[in-house]
Tab-separated table of C-alpha atoms in Angstrom:
chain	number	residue	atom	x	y	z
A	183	UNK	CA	-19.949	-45.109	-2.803
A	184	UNK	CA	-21.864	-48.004	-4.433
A	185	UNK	CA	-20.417	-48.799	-7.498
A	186	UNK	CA	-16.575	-49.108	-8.704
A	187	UNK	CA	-15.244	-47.517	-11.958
A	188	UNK	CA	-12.129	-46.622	-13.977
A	189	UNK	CA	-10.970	-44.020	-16.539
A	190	UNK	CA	-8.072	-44.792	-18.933
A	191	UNK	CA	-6.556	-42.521	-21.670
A	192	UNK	CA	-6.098	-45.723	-23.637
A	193	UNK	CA	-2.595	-44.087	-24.318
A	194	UNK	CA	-0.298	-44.902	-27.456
A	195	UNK	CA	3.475	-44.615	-25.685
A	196	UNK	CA	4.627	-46.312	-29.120
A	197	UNK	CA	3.851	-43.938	-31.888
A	198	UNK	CA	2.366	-45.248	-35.258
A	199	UNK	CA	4.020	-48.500	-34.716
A	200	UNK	CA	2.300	-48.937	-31.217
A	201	UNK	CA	-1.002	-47.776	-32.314
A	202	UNK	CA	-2.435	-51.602	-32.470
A	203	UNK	CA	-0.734	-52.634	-29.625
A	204	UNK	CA	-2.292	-49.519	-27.410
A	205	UNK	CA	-5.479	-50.378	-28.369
A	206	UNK	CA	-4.770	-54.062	-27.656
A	207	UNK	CA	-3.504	-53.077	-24.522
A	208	UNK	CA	-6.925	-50.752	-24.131
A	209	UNK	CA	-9.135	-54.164	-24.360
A	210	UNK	CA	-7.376	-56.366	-22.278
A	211	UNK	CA	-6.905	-53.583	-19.397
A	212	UNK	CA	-11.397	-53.190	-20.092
A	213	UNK	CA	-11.192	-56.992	-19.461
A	214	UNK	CA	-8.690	-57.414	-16.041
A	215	UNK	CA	-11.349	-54.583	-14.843
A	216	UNK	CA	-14.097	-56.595	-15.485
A	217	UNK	CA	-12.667	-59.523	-13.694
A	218	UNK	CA	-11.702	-57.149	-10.648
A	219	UNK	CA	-16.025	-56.262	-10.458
A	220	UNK	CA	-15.678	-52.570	-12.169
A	221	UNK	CA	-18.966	-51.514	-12.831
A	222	UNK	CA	-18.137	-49.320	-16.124
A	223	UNK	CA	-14.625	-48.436	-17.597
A	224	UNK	CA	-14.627	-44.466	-18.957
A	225	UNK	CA	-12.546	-42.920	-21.718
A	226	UNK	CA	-11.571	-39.811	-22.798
A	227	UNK	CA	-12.043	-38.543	-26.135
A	228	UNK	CA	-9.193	-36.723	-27.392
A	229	UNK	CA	-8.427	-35.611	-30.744
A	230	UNK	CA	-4.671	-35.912	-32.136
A	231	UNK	CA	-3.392	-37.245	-29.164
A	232	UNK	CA	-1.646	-40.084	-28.381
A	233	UNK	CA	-4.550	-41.519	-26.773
A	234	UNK	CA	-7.900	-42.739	-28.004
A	235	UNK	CA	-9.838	-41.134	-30.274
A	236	UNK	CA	-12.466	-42.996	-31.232
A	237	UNK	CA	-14.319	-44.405	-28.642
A	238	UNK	CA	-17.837	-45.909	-30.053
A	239	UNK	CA	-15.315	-47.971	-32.116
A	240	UNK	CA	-13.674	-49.163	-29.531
A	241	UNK	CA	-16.365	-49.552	-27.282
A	242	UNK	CA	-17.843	-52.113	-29.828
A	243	UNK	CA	-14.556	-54.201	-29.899
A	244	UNK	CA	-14.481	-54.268	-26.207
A	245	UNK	CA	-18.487	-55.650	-26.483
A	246	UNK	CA	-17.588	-58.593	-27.979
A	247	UNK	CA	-14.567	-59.339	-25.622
A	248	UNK	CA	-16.708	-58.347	-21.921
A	249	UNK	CA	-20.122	-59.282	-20.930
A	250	UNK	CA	-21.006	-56.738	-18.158
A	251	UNK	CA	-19.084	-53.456	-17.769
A	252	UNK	CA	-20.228	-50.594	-19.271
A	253	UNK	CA	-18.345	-48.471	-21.437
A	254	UNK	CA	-18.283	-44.159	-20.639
A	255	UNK	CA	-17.255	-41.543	-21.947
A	256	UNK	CA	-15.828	-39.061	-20.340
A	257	UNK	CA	-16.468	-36.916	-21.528
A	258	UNK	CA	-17.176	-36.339	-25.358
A	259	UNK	CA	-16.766	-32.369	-26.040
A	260	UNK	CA	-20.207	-31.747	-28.029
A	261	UNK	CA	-18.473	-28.947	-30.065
A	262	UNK	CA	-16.650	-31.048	-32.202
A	263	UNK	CA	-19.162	-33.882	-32.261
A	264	UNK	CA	-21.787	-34.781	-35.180
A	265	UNK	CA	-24.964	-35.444	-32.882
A	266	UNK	CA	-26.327	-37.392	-35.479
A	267	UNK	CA	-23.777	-39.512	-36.102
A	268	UNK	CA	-22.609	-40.301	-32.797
A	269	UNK	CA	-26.703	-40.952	-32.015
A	270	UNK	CA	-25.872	-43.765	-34.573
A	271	UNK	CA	-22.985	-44.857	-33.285
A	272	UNK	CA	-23.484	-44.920	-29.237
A	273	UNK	CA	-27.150	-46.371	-29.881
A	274	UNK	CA	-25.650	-49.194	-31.897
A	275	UNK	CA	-22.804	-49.570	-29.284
A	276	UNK	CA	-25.587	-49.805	-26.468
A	277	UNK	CA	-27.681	-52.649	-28.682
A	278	UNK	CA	-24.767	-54.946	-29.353
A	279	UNK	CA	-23.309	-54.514	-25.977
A	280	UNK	CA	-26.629	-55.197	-24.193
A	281	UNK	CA	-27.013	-52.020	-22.547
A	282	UNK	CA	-23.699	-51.353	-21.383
A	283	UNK	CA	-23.031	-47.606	-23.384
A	284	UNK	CA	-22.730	-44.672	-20.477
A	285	UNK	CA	-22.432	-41.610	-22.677
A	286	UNK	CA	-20.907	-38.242	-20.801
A	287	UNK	CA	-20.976	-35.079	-23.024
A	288	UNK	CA	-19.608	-31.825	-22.411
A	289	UNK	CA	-19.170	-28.278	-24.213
A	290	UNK	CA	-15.529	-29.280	-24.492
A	291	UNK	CA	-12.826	-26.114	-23.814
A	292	UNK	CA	-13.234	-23.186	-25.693
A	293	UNK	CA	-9.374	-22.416	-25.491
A	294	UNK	CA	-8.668	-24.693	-28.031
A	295	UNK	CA	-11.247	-23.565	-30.435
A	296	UNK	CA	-8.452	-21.168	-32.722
A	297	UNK	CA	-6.465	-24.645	-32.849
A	298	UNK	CA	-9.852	-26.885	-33.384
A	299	UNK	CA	-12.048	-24.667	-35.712
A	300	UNK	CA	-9.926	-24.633	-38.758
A	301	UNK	CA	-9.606	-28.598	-38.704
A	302	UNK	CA	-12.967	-29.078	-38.020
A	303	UNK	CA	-14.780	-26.178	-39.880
A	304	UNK	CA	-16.117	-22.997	-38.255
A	305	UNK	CA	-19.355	-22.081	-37.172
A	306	UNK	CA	-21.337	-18.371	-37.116
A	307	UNK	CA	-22.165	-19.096	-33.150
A	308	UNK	CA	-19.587	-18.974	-30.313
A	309	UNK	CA	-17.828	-22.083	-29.171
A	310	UNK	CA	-20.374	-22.497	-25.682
A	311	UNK	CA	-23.666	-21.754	-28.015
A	312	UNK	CA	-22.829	-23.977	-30.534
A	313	UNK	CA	-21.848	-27.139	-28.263
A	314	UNK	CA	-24.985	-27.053	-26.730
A	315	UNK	CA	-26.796	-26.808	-29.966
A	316	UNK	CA	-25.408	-29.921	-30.561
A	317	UNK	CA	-25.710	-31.620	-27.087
A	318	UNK	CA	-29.423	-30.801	-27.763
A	319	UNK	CA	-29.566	-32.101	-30.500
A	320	UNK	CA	-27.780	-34.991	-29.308
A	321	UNK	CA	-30.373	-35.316	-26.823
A	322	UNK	CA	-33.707	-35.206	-29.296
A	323	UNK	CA	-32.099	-37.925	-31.404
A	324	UNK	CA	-31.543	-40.411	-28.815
A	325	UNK	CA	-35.088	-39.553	-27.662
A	326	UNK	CA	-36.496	-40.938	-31.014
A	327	UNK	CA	-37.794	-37.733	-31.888
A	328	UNK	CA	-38.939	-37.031	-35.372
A	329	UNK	CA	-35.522	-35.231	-37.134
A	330	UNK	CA	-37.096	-34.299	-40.637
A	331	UNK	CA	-39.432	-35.876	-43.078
A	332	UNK	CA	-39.137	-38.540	-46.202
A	333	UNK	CA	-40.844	-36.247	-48.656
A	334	UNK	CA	-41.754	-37.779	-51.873
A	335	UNK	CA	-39.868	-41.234	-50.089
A	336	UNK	CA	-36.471	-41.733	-49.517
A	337	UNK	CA	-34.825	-45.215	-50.304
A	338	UNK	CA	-36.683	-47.878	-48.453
A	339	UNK	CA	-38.595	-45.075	-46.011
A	340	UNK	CA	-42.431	-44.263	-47.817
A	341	UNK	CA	-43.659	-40.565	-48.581
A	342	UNK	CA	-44.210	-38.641	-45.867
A	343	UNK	CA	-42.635	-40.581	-42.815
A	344	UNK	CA	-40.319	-38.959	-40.428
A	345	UNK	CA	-36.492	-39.388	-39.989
A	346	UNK	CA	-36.014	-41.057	-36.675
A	347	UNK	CA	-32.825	-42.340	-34.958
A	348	UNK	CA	-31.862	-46.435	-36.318
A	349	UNK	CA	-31.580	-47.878	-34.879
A	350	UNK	CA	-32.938	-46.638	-31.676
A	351	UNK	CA	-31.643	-48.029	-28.277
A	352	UNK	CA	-34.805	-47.296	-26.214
A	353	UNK	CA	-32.557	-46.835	-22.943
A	354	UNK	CA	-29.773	-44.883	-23.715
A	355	UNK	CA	-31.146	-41.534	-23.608
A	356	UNK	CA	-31.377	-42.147	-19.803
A	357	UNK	CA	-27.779	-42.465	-19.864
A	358	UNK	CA	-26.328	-39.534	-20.688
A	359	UNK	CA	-24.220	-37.879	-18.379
A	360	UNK	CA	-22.831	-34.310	-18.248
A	361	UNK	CA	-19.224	-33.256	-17.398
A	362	UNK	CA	-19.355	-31.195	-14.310
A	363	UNK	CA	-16.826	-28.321	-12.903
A	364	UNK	CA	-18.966	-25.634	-11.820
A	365	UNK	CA	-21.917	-24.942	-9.891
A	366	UNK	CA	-23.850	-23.696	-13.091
A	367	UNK	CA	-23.202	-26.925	-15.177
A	368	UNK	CA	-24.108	-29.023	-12.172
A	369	UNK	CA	-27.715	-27.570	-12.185
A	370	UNK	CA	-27.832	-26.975	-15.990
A	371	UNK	CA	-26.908	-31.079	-15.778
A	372	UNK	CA	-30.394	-31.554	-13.619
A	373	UNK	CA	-32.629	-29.295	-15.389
A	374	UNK	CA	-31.579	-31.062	-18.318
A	375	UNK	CA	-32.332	-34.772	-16.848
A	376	UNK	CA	-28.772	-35.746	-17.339
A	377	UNK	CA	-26.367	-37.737	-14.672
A	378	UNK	CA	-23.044	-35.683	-13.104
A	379	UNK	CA	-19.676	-36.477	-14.181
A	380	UNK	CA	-17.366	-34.821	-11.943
A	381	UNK	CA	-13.741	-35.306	-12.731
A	382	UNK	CA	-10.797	-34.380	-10.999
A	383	UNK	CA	-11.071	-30.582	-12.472
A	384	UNK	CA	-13.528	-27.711	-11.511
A	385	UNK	CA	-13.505	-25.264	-14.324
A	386	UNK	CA	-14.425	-22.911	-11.057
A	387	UNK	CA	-12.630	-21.281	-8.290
A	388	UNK	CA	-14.721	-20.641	-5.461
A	389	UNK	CA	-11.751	-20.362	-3.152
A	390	UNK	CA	-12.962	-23.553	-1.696
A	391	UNK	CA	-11.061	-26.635	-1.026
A	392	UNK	CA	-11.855	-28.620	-4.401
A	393	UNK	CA	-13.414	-31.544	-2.765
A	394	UNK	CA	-15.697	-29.306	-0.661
A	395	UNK	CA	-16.726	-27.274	-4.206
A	396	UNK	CA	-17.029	-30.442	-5.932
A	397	UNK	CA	-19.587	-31.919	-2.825
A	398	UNK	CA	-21.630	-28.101	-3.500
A	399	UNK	CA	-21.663	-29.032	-6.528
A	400	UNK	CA	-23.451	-32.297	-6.271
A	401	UNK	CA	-25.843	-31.213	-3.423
A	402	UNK	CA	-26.873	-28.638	-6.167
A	403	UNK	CA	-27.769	-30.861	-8.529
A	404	UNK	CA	-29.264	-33.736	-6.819
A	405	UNK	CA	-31.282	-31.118	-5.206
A	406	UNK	CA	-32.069	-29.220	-8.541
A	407	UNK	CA	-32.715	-32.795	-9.995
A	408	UNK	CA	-35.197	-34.029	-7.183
A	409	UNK	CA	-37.249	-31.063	-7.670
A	410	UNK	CA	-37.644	-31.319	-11.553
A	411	UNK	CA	-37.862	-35.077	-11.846
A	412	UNK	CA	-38.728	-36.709	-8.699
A	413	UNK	CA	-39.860	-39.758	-10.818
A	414	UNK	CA	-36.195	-40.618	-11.346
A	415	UNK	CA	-33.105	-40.828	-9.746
A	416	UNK	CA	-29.883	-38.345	-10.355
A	417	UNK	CA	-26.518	-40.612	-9.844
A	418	UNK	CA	-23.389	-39.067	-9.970
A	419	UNK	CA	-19.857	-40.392	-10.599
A	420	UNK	CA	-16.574	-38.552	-9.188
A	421	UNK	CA	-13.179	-39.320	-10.906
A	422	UNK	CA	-9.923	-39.496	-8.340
A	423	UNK	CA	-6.578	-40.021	-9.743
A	424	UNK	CA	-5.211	-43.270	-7.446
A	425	UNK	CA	-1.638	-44.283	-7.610
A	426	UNK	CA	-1.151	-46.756	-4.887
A	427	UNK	CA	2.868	-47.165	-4.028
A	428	UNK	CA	3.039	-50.790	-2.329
A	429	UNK	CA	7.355	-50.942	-2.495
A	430	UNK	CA	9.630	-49.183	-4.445
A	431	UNK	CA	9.040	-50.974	-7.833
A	432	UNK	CA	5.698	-49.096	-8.192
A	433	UNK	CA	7.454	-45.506	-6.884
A	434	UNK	CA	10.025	-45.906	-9.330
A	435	UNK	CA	6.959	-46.455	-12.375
A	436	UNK	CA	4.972	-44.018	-10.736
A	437	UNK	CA	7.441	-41.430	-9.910
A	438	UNK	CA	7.656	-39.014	-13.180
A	439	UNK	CA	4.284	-38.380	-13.374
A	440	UNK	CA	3.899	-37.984	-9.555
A	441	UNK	CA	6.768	-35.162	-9.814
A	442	UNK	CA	5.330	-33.783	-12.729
A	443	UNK	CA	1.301	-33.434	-11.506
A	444	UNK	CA	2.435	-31.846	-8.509
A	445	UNK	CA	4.982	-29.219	-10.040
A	446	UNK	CA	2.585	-28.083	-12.288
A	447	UNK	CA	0.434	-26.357	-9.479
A	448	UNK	CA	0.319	-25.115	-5.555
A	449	UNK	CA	-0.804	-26.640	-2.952
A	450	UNK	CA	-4.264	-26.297	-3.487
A	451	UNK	CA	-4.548	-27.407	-7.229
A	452	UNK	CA	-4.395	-24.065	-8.944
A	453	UNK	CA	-1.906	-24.182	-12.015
A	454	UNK	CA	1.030	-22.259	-11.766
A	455	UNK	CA	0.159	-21.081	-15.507
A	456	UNK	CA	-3.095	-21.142	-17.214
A	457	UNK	CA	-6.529	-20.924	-16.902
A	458	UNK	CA	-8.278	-20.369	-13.548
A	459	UNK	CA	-9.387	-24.298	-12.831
A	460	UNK	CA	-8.689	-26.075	-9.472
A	461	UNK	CA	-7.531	-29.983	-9.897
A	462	UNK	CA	-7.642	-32.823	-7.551
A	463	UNK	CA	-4.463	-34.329	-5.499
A	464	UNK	CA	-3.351	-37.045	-6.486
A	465	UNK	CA	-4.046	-40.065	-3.929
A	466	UNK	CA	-0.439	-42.151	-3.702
A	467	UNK	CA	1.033	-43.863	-1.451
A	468	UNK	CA	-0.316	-46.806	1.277
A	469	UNK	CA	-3.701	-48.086	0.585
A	470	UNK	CA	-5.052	-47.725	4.294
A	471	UNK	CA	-3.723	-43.912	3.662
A	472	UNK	CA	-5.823	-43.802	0.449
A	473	UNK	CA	-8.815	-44.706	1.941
A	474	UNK	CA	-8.552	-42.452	4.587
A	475	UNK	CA	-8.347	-39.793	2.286
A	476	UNK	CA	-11.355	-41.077	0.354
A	477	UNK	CA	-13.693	-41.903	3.135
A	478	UNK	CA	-12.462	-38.029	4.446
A	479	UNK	CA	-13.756	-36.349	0.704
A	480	UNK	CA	-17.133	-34.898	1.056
A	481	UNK	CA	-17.282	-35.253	-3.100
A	482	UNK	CA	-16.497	-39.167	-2.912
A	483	UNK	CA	-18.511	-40.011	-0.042
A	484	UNK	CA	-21.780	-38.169	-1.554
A	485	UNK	CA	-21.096	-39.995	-5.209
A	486	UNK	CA	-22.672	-43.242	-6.370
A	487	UNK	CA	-19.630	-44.102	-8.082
A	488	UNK	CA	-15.895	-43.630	-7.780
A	489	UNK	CA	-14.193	-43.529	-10.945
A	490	UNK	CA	-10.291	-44.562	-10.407
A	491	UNK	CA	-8.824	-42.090	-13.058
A	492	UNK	CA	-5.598	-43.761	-14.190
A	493	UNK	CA	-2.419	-41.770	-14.699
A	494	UNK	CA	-2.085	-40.744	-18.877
A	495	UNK	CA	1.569	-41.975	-19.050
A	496	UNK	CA	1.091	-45.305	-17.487
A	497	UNK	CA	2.068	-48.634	-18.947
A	498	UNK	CA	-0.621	-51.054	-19.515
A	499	UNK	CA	1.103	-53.502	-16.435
A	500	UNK	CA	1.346	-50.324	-13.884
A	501	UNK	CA	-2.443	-49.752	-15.317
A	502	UNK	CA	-3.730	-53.144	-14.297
A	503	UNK	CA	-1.952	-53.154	-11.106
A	504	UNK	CA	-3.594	-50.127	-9.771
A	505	UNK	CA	-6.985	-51.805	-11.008
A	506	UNK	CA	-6.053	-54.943	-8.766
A	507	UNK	CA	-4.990	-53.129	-5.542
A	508	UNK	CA	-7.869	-50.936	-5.535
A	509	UNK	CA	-10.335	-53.806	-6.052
A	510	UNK	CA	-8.696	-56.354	-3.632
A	511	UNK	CA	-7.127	-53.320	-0.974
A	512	UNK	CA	-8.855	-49.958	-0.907
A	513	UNK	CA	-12.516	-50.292	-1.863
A	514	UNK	CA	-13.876	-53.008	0.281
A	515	UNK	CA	-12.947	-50.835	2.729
A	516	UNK	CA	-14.703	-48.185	1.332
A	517	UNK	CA	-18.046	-49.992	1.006
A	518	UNK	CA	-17.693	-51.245	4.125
């Protein structure tokens, strides 16, 4: 592990009166992290949640308040994305921020397409062959290529010129990274170019421990990724949840959604209802225990960058506290 990161729901505990103060909260937490040396802060993306929902906008509020973390997302679900529009968005995120946008993508989960589809609008393709329709698209726009022509002249472009991307950030198309979870996305994400965004789910079970699929995983791509474009290099990011428990002040914050993660499934992440993924533990408890556990993960040790994946019904004080600890406690240790 080289490089530090975090992932934050940005949540809203406060309902329409808290919405400013979450996002408030959201900035100053992108901020602490800074201070700590996080490389990039991620967010999710999630649509009529309590948590954010819009994260270019956000991202270029927290540009003008930081000067060198970057800003992720992860990840974005393509279906239910505008590839245009976001093009516009993330590449004019990326200029004012100097650089700093780190934009994951994903098909999103077809399960919630009979929920999503009427709000949205529907589409004559199914939910995985539309999504990447769009994350190619996605792609071609942020490469600058030509999108359609000017005819006769539209507004201020002359007759005949092509419809590109402005404004373009030269840069970012090198930046987009793909949610992982199985062993076809992972080399899908190479062929493609892309970086690997591993969280803590695998929408796969091999009957593997999940860290050991997860560390397939990445050995698949990196290798499927040296092969096709040995002129770069693949980097991959894997997301832990982290909930260090120093006294019994942080068990007693902690403790409801500690309870609650682990009832959900057995012992070996498989939900006790649901769909067939495999999550991640949850890492609590004594930082020197933490660490162990992270320098003993084939998925962590073979990743670029850790991504400390907050828990979703955290405060914004029990937030920046786990920021701190890991900074000053577990991952020196880990880089050492």
């Amino acid at each position: 592990m080289r490089e530090l990161g975090f992932l934050s729901f940005v949540p809203n505990h406060g309902g329409t009166d808290g919405a400013a103060a979450a996002l408030e909260d959201g900035l100053r937490l992108f901020e602490t992290a800074e201070r700590f040396g996080y490389g990039t802060g991620w967010v999710r993306g999630r649509h009529f949640e309590p948590f954010l929902t819009s994260p270019m906008t956000f991202f270029a509020a927290a540009a003008q308040r930081t000067s060198t973390i970057g800003f992720g997302t992860a990840v974005l679900g393509m279906r239910y994305e505008d590839p245009v529009r976001l093009a516009e968005d993330a590449s004019t995120v990326d200029l004012l921020s100097g650089g700093r946008v780190q934009l994951g993508i994903s098909t999103g989960i077809a399960g919630y397409g009979p929920i999503l589809d009427p709000v949205f609008g529907s589409v004559d393709r199914s939910f995985r062959d539309e999504a990447e329709a769009r994350a190619g698209r996605l792609l071609e726009v942020l490469q600058g290529e030509p999108l359609g022509s000017a005819g006769k002249g539209y507004e201020s472009i002359p007759a005949g010129a092509d419809l590109t991307l402005q404004p373009l950030s030269a840069g970012l198309r090198e930046r987009v990274w793909r949610g992982g979870g199985s062993m076809a996305t992972a080399v899908r994400t190479a062929e493609k170019g892309l970086l690997l965004h591993c969280s803590t789910l695998n929408t796969e079970d091999t009957g593997a421990p999940f860290a050991e699929a997860q560390a397939d995983q990445v050995a698949a791509y990196r290798e499927r990724f040296a092969e096709l474009h040995p002129e770069r290099t693949p980097k991959v990011a894997v997301g832990r949840i982290v909930v260090p428990l120093l006294d019994e002040h942080d068990r007693a914050v902690h403790e409801e959604f500690l309870t609650g993660y682990a009832a959900g499934m057995d012992d070996e992440g498989r939900p006790l209802s649901g769909p067939p993924f495999r999550f991640s533990s949850v890492l609590s408890g004594e930082p020197a225990a933490i660490v162990d556990a992270l320098l003993a993960d084939p998925a962590v040790t073979a990743a670029d960058e850790l991504v400390v994946t907050l828990p979703a019904n955290g405060d914004a004080a029990s937030h920046e506290r786990i920021l701190r600890i890991v900074a000053e406690e577990i991952a020196p240790a880990l880089r050492a």
